[in-house]
Structure formats: structure tokens, C-alpha cells
Amino acid sequence: QVQLVESGGGSVQAGGSLRLSCKAQGDDIIRYCLAWFRLSPGKEREGVASVNSHGRTNYADFVKGRFAISKADAESTLYLEMNDLTPDDTAMYYCAADFQVVDGLKESWYGHWGQGTQVTVSS
């Protein structure tokens, strides 16, 4: 069973950048579909980006062109490079994984979750 630990969150000003990391332990992530979700106050948790076992990426419309998801299988680590951040990006960001997911950002498909890392963007 895979365990996920996020890091890299913090506070930045609008227009700034952050790089989130998600370290996976307990299993080889190469066969997993991996994703980032976020939860903002007053909103439901929403999918941000995913990368499947073949390296295919999928992004929510609100982050296209600003965020980039990548993974390093040998290091069992998932990344989310976030650029041109806005206050609307303020949220708790969660890493998720599931080997039965082919692709996509539907929350209910993912069975393994990290504890989250907070991102706060000030104007």
C-alpha cells in the first residue's frame, strides 16, 4: 500500500511560483496514476492535474499554461510546478494515487491520499 507525503507549500505573493512535491512510499509508483487535487475554503475538492503510468498528463482548465505536473519514477516522487499564482489558487493541495485509474481527475477514483500541503497566495 502506498503512502503519500506532500511538501513544498507556503505563502507567496500573486505572480509568484511554488513547486510542490509528493513522496510515495511503500510501492512502486510507476504503475500508478498520480494526481494533484486542491481544497479551498467554501469549495469542494477539485482536480488540478494528473499523470498516468504512461506519462500522459491531464489538467484542469483553470491551471492550463500555469501549472505543470511531472514525476520521477526512480525517486518515487510527484511534482507540481505552479507559476503565475493568484489568490484564487490559495488552497490545501493534496497528492493522490491509484493503480486502477487509467487517467483523469475524478476524486472518487483515487484510493490513496496524502495529508496535504497549504498554499497561500496574497494579492
PDB file of C-alpha atoms in Angstrom:
ATOM      1  CA  GLN A   1       0.000   0.000   0.000  1.00  0.00           C
ATOM      2  CA  VAL A   2       1.384   3.359  -0.993  1.00  0.00           C
ATOM      3  CA  GLN A   3       1.736   6.243   1.453  1.00  0.00           C
ATOM      4  CA  LEU A   4       1.942   9.806   0.162  1.00  0.00           C
ATOM      5  CA  VAL A   5       3.632  12.784   1.817  1.00  0.00           C
ATOM      6  CA  GLU A   6       3.357  16.256   0.301  1.00  0.00           C
ATOM      7  CA  SER A   7       5.752  19.149   0.822  1.00  0.00           C
ATOM      8  CA  GLY A   8       6.653  22.470  -0.722  1.00  0.00           C
ATOM      9  CA  GLY A   9       3.635  24.552   0.177  1.00  0.00           C
ATOM     10  CA  GLY A  10       3.985  28.046   1.555  1.00  0.00           C
ATOM     11  CA  SER A  11       2.987  31.671   1.243  1.00  0.00           C
ATOM     12  CA  VAL A  12       3.752  33.694  -1.868  1.00  0.00           C
ATOM     13  CA  GLN A  13       2.606  36.891  -3.474  1.00  0.00           C
ATOM     14  CA  ALA A  14       0.481  36.943  -6.601  1.00  0.00           C
ATOM     15  CA  GLY A  15       2.571  36.229  -9.656  1.00  0.00           C
ATOM     16  CA  GLY A  16       4.954  34.041  -7.712  1.00  0.00           C
ATOM     17  CA  SER A  17       5.823  30.380  -8.082  1.00  0.00           C
ATOM     18  CA  LEU A  18       5.952  27.279  -5.938  1.00  0.00           C
ATOM     19  CA  ARG A  19       6.958  23.681  -6.525  1.00  0.00           C
ATOM     20  CA  LEU A  20       5.059  21.017  -4.661  1.00  0.00           C
ATOM     21  CA  SER A  21       6.462  17.535  -4.113  1.00  0.00           C
ATOM     22  CA  CYS A  22       4.770  14.294  -3.172  1.00  0.00           C
ATOM     23  CA  LYS A  23       6.957  11.454  -1.958  1.00  0.00           C
ATOM     24  CA  ALA A  24       5.473   7.980  -2.306  1.00  0.00           C
ATOM     25  CA  GLN A  25       6.487   5.145  -0.023  1.00  0.00           C
ATOM     26  CA  GLY A  26       5.501   1.513   0.165  1.00  0.00           C
ATOM     27  CA  ASP A  27       5.023   0.747  -3.513  1.00  0.00           C
ATOM     28  CA  ASP A  28       6.451   1.470  -6.933  1.00  0.00           C
ATOM     29  CA  ILE A  29       4.606   4.474  -8.385  1.00  0.00           C
ATOM     30  CA  ILE A  30       5.426   3.607 -11.976  1.00  0.00           C
ATOM     31  CA  ARG A  31       2.160   1.685 -12.340  1.00  0.00           C
ATOM     32  CA  TYR A  32       0.006   4.326 -10.664  1.00  0.00           C
ATOM     33  CA  CYS A  33      -1.992   7.199 -11.993  1.00  0.00           C
ATOM     34  CA  LEU A  34      -0.983  10.188  -9.854  1.00  0.00           C
ATOM     35  CA  ALA A  35      -2.795  13.456  -9.367  1.00  0.00           C
ATOM     36  CA  TRP A  36      -2.967  16.721  -7.517  1.00  0.00           C
ATOM     37  CA  PHE A  37      -6.223  17.987  -6.040  1.00  0.00           C
ATOM     38  CA  ARG A  38      -6.951  21.096  -4.040  1.00  0.00           C
ATOM     39  CA  LEU A  39      -9.468  22.207  -1.446  1.00  0.00           C
ATOM     40  CA  SER A  40     -10.270  25.872  -0.994  1.00  0.00           C
ATOM     41  CA  PRO A  41     -12.454  27.341   1.757  1.00  0.00           C
ATOM     42  CA  GLY A  42     -16.092  27.169   0.763  1.00  0.00           C
ATOM     43  CA  LYS A  43     -15.439  24.919  -2.229  1.00  0.00           C
ATOM     44  CA  GLU A  44     -15.416  21.220  -2.942  1.00  0.00           C
ATOM     45  CA  ARG A  45     -12.132  19.476  -3.570  1.00  0.00           C
ATOM     46  CA  GLU A  46     -11.224  19.807  -7.242  1.00  0.00           C
ATOM     47  CA  GLY A  47      -8.775  18.097  -9.518  1.00  0.00           C
ATOM     48  CA  VAL A  48      -5.767  20.119 -10.637  1.00  0.00           C
ATOM     49  CA  ALA A  49      -3.604  17.814 -12.745  1.00  0.00           C
ATOM     50  CA  SER A  50      -2.855  14.145 -13.265  1.00  0.00           C
ATOM     51  CA  VAL A  51      -0.198  11.999 -14.888  1.00  0.00           C
ATOM     52  CA  ASN A  52      -0.818   8.351 -15.675  1.00  0.00           C
ATOM     53  CA  SER A  53       1.527   5.384 -15.846  1.00  0.00           C
ATOM     54  CA  HIS A  54       2.301   6.151 -19.488  1.00  0.00           C
ATOM     55  CA  GLY A  55       3.196   9.760 -18.749  1.00  0.00           C
ATOM     56  CA  ARG A  56       0.022  11.227 -20.188  1.00  0.00           C
ATOM     57  CA  THR A  57      -0.940  14.443 -18.422  1.00  0.00           C
ATOM     58  CA  ASN A  58      -4.331  15.980 -17.825  1.00  0.00           C
ATOM     59  CA  TYR A  59      -5.023  19.494 -16.497  1.00  0.00           C
ATOM     60  CA  ALA A  60      -7.980  21.393 -15.186  1.00  0.00           C
ATOM     61  CA  ASP A  61      -8.804  24.358 -17.393  1.00  0.00           C
ATOM     62  CA  PHE A  62      -8.055  26.865 -14.636  1.00  0.00           C
ATOM     63  CA  VAL A  63      -4.375  25.841 -14.454  1.00  0.00           C
ATOM     64  CA  LYS A  64      -3.533  25.193 -18.086  1.00  0.00           C
ATOM     65  CA  GLY A  65      -0.440  27.106 -19.094  1.00  0.00           C
ATOM     66  CA  ARG A  66       0.464  27.936 -15.482  1.00  0.00           C
ATOM     67  CA  PHE A  67       0.977  24.592 -13.738  1.00  0.00           C
ATOM     68  CA  ALA A  68       2.994  21.577 -14.809  1.00  0.00           C
ATOM     69  CA  ILE A  69       2.788  18.079 -13.350  1.00  0.00           C
ATOM     70  CA  SER A  70       5.699  15.687 -13.576  1.00  0.00           C
ATOM     71  CA  LYS A  71       7.031  12.611 -11.850  1.00  0.00           C
ATOM     72  CA  ALA A  72      10.341  10.945 -11.191  1.00  0.00           C
ATOM     73  CA  ASP A  73       9.616   7.232 -11.034  1.00  0.00           C
ATOM     74  CA  ALA A  74      13.090   6.326  -9.825  1.00  0.00           C
ATOM     75  CA  GLU A  75      12.663   8.706  -6.901  1.00  0.00           C
ATOM     76  CA  SER A  76       9.003   7.808  -6.307  1.00  0.00           C
ATOM     77  CA  THR A  77       8.176  11.497  -6.363  1.00  0.00           C
ATOM     78  CA  LEU A  78       5.417  13.518  -7.975  1.00  0.00           C
ATOM     79  CA  TYR A  79       5.798  17.239  -8.606  1.00  0.00           C
ATOM     80  CA  LEU A  80       3.581  20.194  -9.333  1.00  0.00           C
ATOM     81  CA  GLU A  81       5.282  23.297 -10.673  1.00  0.00           C
ATOM     82  CA  MET A  82       2.988  26.271 -10.135  1.00  0.00           C
ATOM     83  CA  ASN A  83       3.647  29.600 -11.830  1.00  0.00           C
ATOM     84  CA  ASP A  84       1.814  32.909 -12.078  1.00  0.00           C
ATOM     85  CA  LEU A  85      -0.083  32.149  -8.902  1.00  0.00           C
ATOM     86  CA  THR A  86      -3.180  34.134  -7.997  1.00  0.00           C
ATOM     87  CA  PRO A  87      -5.139  34.419  -4.726  1.00  0.00           C
ATOM     88  CA  ASP A  88      -7.688  32.010  -6.248  1.00  0.00           C
ATOM     89  CA  ASP A  89      -5.003  29.319  -6.095  1.00  0.00           C
ATOM     90  CA  THR A  90      -4.988  29.519  -2.304  1.00  0.00           C
ATOM     91  CA  ALA A  91      -5.882  26.030  -1.096  1.00  0.00           C
ATOM     92  CA  MET A  92      -4.728  22.878   0.590  1.00  0.00           C
ATOM     93  CA  TYR A  93      -3.121  20.784  -2.131  1.00  0.00           C
ATOM     94  CA  TYR A  94      -3.360  17.010  -1.962  1.00  0.00           C
ATOM     95  CA  CYS A  95      -1.481  14.275  -3.753  1.00  0.00           C
ATOM     96  CA  ALA A  96      -3.495  11.216  -4.804  1.00  0.00           C
ATOM     97  CA  ALA A  97      -2.661   7.880  -6.377  1.00  0.00           C
ATOM     98  CA  ASP A  98      -4.393   4.782  -7.644  1.00  0.00           C
ATOM     99  CA  PHE A  99      -3.169   1.968  -9.900  1.00  0.00           C
ATOM    100  CA  GLN A 100      -6.704   1.232 -11.142  1.00  0.00           C
ATOM    101  CA  VAL A 101      -7.144   4.700 -12.611  1.00  0.00           C
ATOM    102  CA  VAL A 102      -6.244   4.926 -16.290  1.00  0.00           C
ATOM    103  CA  ASP A 103      -6.393   8.695 -16.430  1.00  0.00           C
ATOM    104  CA  GLY A 104      -8.372  11.637 -15.141  1.00  0.00           C
ATOM    105  CA  LEU A 105      -9.292  13.927 -12.279  1.00  0.00           C
ATOM    106  CA  LYS A 106     -12.347  12.369 -10.695  1.00  0.00           C
ATOM    107  CA  GLU A 107     -11.797  12.443  -6.943  1.00  0.00           C
ATOM    108  CA  SER A 108     -13.702   9.247  -6.180  1.00  0.00           C
ATOM    109  CA  TRP A 109     -11.401   7.206  -8.411  1.00  0.00           C
ATOM    110  CA  TYR A 110      -8.385   7.692  -6.173  1.00  0.00           C
ATOM    111  CA  GLY A 111      -7.891   5.470  -3.173  1.00  0.00           C
ATOM    112  CA  HIS A 112      -4.667   6.827  -1.711  1.00  0.00           C
ATOM    113  CA  TRP A 113      -4.264  10.350  -0.422  1.00  0.00           C
ATOM    114  CA  GLY A 114      -1.650  12.431   1.323  1.00  0.00           C
ATOM    115  CA  GLN A 115      -2.294  14.810   4.212  1.00  0.00           C
ATOM    116  CA  GLY A 116      -1.958  17.934   2.093  1.00  0.00           C
ATOM    117  CA  THR A 117       0.279  20.970   1.932  1.00  0.00           C
ATOM    118  CA  GLN A 118      -1.060  24.522   2.266  1.00  0.00           C
ATOM    119  CA  VAL A 119      -0.554  27.098  -0.463  1.00  0.00           C
ATOM    120  CA  THR A 120      -1.452  30.707   0.302  1.00  0.00           C
ATOM    121  CA  VAL A 121      -1.249  33.419  -2.333  1.00  0.00           C
ATOM    122  CA  SER A 122      -1.598  37.039  -1.284  1.00  0.00           C
ATOM    123  CA  SER A 123      -2.530  39.931  -3.557  1.00  0.00           C
TER     124      SER A 123
END
